[in-house]
């Protein structure tokens, strides 16, 4: 849940920058400047995607840790019940 909240905050923070770059891209007459702005836009999008991927990976690791703890508690409960 926290990872999703962090992703939403990150997206909200980067959205005005991305919209400004798109507006500049549409208003630009120079091909070189357009290509440079497009390159910057793609870098920002890649950075956003990498952060979201890292957040998802962290969430997956936390879920795996939770499953491991639950499995360990189950094994300990079964050992206590049998012995």
XYZ file of N, CA and C in Angstrom:
249
model
N 0.825 -1.186 0.000
C 0.000 0.000 0.000
C 0.877 1.261 0.000
N 1.953 1.187 0.782
C 2.848 2.338 0.840
C 3.572 2.552 -0.486
N 3.885 1.446 -1.164
C 4.575 1.559 -2.453
C 3.665 2.218 -3.490
N 2.395 1.870 -3.453
C 1.452 2.490 -4.388
C 1.312 3.979 -4.095
N 1.275 4.351 -2.815
C 1.204 5.765 -2.460
C 2.427 6.530 -2.904
N 3.587 5.905 -2.748
C 4.830 6.551 -3.183
C 4.852 6.711 -4.697
N 4.337 5.720 -5.412
C 4.295 5.805 -6.873
C 3.367 6.928 -7.325
N 2.228 7.067 -6.657
C 1.290 8.141 -7.006
C 1.915 9.509 -6.738
N 2.596 9.656 -5.595
C 3.257 10.937 -5.288
C 4.350 11.259 -6.296
N 5.109 10.243 -6.701
C 6.169 10.454 -7.687
C 5.570 10.880 -9.021
N 4.483 10.229 -9.425
C 3.848 10.568 -10.700
C 3.266 11.973 -10.658
N 2.657 12.344 -9.541
C 2.102 13.699 -9.413
C 3.196 14.760 -9.466
N 4.356 14.429 -8.939
C 5.451 15.395 -8.931
C 6.049 15.574 -10.329
N 6.085 14.499 -11.107
C 6.709 14.578 -12.428
C 5.733 14.967 -13.537
N 4.433 14.872 -13.300
C 3.460 15.159 -14.354
C 3.554 16.589 -14.893
N 3.658 17.642 -14.059
C 3.778 18.994 -14.643
C 5.023 19.167 -15.507
N 6.104 18.539 -15.122
C 7.335 18.635 -15.921
C 7.132 17.966 -17.272
N 6.507 16.806 -17.263
C 6.273 16.099 -18.522
C 5.321 16.880 -19.426
N 4.297 17.469 -18.859
C 3.371 18.264 -19.662
C 4.040 19.512 -20.233
N 4.895 20.141 -19.452
C 5.627 21.306 -19.944
C 6.551 20.929 -21.093
N 7.229 19.802 -20.965
C 8.097 19.361 -22.047
C 7.301 19.030 -23.303
N 6.132 18.426 -23.149
C 5.294 18.151 -24.323
C 4.827 19.442 -24.987
N 4.472 20.435 -24.194
C 4.060 21.724 -24.746
C 5.216 22.392 -25.493
N 6.395 22.365 -24.903
C 7.566 22.926 -25.585
C 7.861 22.180 -26.876
N 7.661 20.890 -26.841
C 7.901 20.080 -28.025
C 6.954 20.472 -29.160
N 5.702 20.747 -28.807
C 4.734 21.126 -29.829
C 4.972 22.543 -30.350
N 5.478 23.434 -29.499
C 5.668 24.820 -29.903
C 7.013 25.081 -30.579
N 7.909 24.128 -30.515
C 9.259 24.334 -31.039
C 9.281 24.218 -32.565
N 10.024 25.127 -33.172
C 10.162 25.090 -34.623
C 11.458 24.395 -35.060
N 12.431 24.352 -34.179
C 13.728 23.785 -34.527
C 13.715 22.269 -34.326
N 14.193 21.555 -35.328
C 14.236 20.104 -35.247
C 15.227 19.649 -34.180
N 16.382 20.304 -34.092
C 17.386 19.926 -33.111
C 16.860 20.131 -31.689
N 16.227 21.261 -31.448
C 15.668 21.526 -30.124
C 14.549 20.533 -29.798
N 13.754 20.196 -30.801
C 12.696 19.213 -30.605
C 13.284 17.861 -30.221
N 14.340 17.462 -30.908
C 14.976 16.186 -30.592
C 15.605 16.191 -29.201
N 16.206 17.309 -28.812
C 16.787 17.399 -27.473
C 15.711 17.338 -26.394
N 14.591 18.022 -26.627
C 13.489 17.967 -25.670
C 12.883 16.570 -25.601
N 12.785 15.919 -26.736
C 12.270 14.560 -26.761
C 13.191 13.609 -26.006
N 14.481 13.810 -26.157
C 15.448 12.987 -25.429
C 15.315 13.200 -23.917
N 15.152 14.443 -23.503
C 14.966 14.739 -22.082
C 13.665 14.132 -21.566
N 12.603 14.216 -22.363
C 11.321 13.631 -21.986
C 11.440 12.116 -21.825
N 12.125 11.478 -22.749
C 12.301 10.030 -22.656
C 13.139 9.644 -21.436
N 14.134 10.440 -21.101
C 14.925 10.168 -19.898
C 14.074 10.261 -18.639
N 13.209 11.287 -18.585
C 12.333 11.428 -17.420
C 11.357 10.253 -17.314
N 10.810 9.843 -18.443
C 9.897 8.702 -18.428
C 10.614 7.426 -18.015
N 11.831 7.239 -18.506
C 12.607 6.058 -18.136
C 12.922 6.067 -16.649
N 13.278 7.222 -16.124
C 13.563 7.333 -14.696
C 12.317 7.015 -13.868
N 11.166 7.508 -14.321
C 9.907 7.217 -13.629
C 9.597 5.724 -13.665
N 9.772 5.105 -14.827
C 9.509 3.677 -14.943
C 10.463 2.852 -14.092
N 11.725 3.257 -14.037
C 12.682 2.529 -13.203
C 12.335 2.642 -11.727
N 11.896 3.812 -11.299
C 11.502 3.966 -9.894
C 10.270 3.136 -9.575
N 9.319 3.113 -10.481
C 8.133 2.286 -10.271
C 8.501 0.803 -10.241
N 9.423 0.405 -11.100
C 9.872 -0.986 -11.106
C 10.576 -1.337 -9.805
N 11.400 -0.424 -9.296
C 12.060 -0.674 -8.024
C 11.057 -0.754 -6.875
N 10.033 0.092 -6.912
C 8.992 0.027 -5.884
C 8.243 -1.299 -5.946
N 7.935 -1.761 -7.149
C 7.260 -3.049 -7.286
C 8.141 -4.199 -6.823
N 9.427 -4.111 -7.116
C 10.360 -5.137 -6.664
C 10.453 -5.155 -5.143
N 10.489 -3.991 -4.537
C 10.520 -3.902 -3.079
C 9.246 -4.481 -2.477
N 8.110 -4.184 -3.090
C 6.843 -4.740 -2.612
C 6.840 -6.256 -2.728
N 7.360 -6.778 -3.816
C 7.441 -8.229 -3.993
C 8.351 -8.857 -2.946
N 9.471 -8.233 -2.668
C 10.371 -8.759 -1.640
C 9.725 -8.740 -0.265
N 8.972 -7.695 0.032
C 8.271 -7.641 1.317
C 7.210 -8.728 1.415
N 6.502 -8.991 0.334
C 5.518 -10.067 0.335
C 6.173 -11.429 0.520
N 7.314 -11.635 -0.125
C 8.035 -12.891 0.048
C 8.526 -13.054 1.482
N 8.978 -11.980 2.086
C 9.404 -12.029 3.481
C 8.228 -12.350 4.395
N 7.091 -11.764 4.119
C 5.891 -12.055 4.908
C 5.497 -13.521 4.775
N 5.539 -14.047 3.557
C 5.222 -15.461 3.357
C 6.214 -16.369 4.085
N 7.472 -15.992 4.074
C 8.484 -16.775 4.780
C 8.235 -16.777 6.286
N 7.880 -15.633 6.832
C 7.585 -15.544 8.264
C 6.352 -16.375 8.609
N 5.320 -16.286 7.769
C 4.114 -17.084 8.021
C 4.397 -18.579 7.930
N 5.211 -18.980 6.980
C 5.584 -20.387 6.854
C 6.380 -20.851 8.070
N 7.287 -20.026 8.538
C 8.072 -20.370 9.719
C 7.175 -20.494 10.950
N 6.222 -19.599 11.092
C 5.287 -19.678 12.226
C 4.434 -20.944 12.142
N 4.027 -21.330 10.932
C 3.255 -22.554 10.754
C 4.075 -23.779 11.135
N 5.331 -23.811 10.712
C 6.206 -24.941 11.044
C 6.415 -25.023 12.555
N 6.643 -23.878 13.177
C 6.831 -23.871 14.635
C 5.565 -24.298 15.363
N 4.399 -23.896 14.862
C 3.140 -24.316 15.487
C 2.917 -25.816 15.332
N 3.266 -26.346 14.166
C 3.125 -27.797 13.966
C 4.096 -28.571 14.847
N 5.312 -28.073 15.009
C 6.284 -28.739 15.887
C 5.832 -28.682 17.340
N 5.266 -27.571 17.754
C 4.784 -27.449 19.133
C 3.577 -28.353 19.372
N 2.724 -28.528 18.377
C 1.539 -29.371 18.531
C 1.910 -30.854 18.547
N 2.940 -31.225 17.792
C 3.313 -32.641 17.728
C 4.207 -33.063 18.893
N 4.920 -32.150 19.461
C 5.863 -32.532 20.505
C 5.466 -31.982 21.801
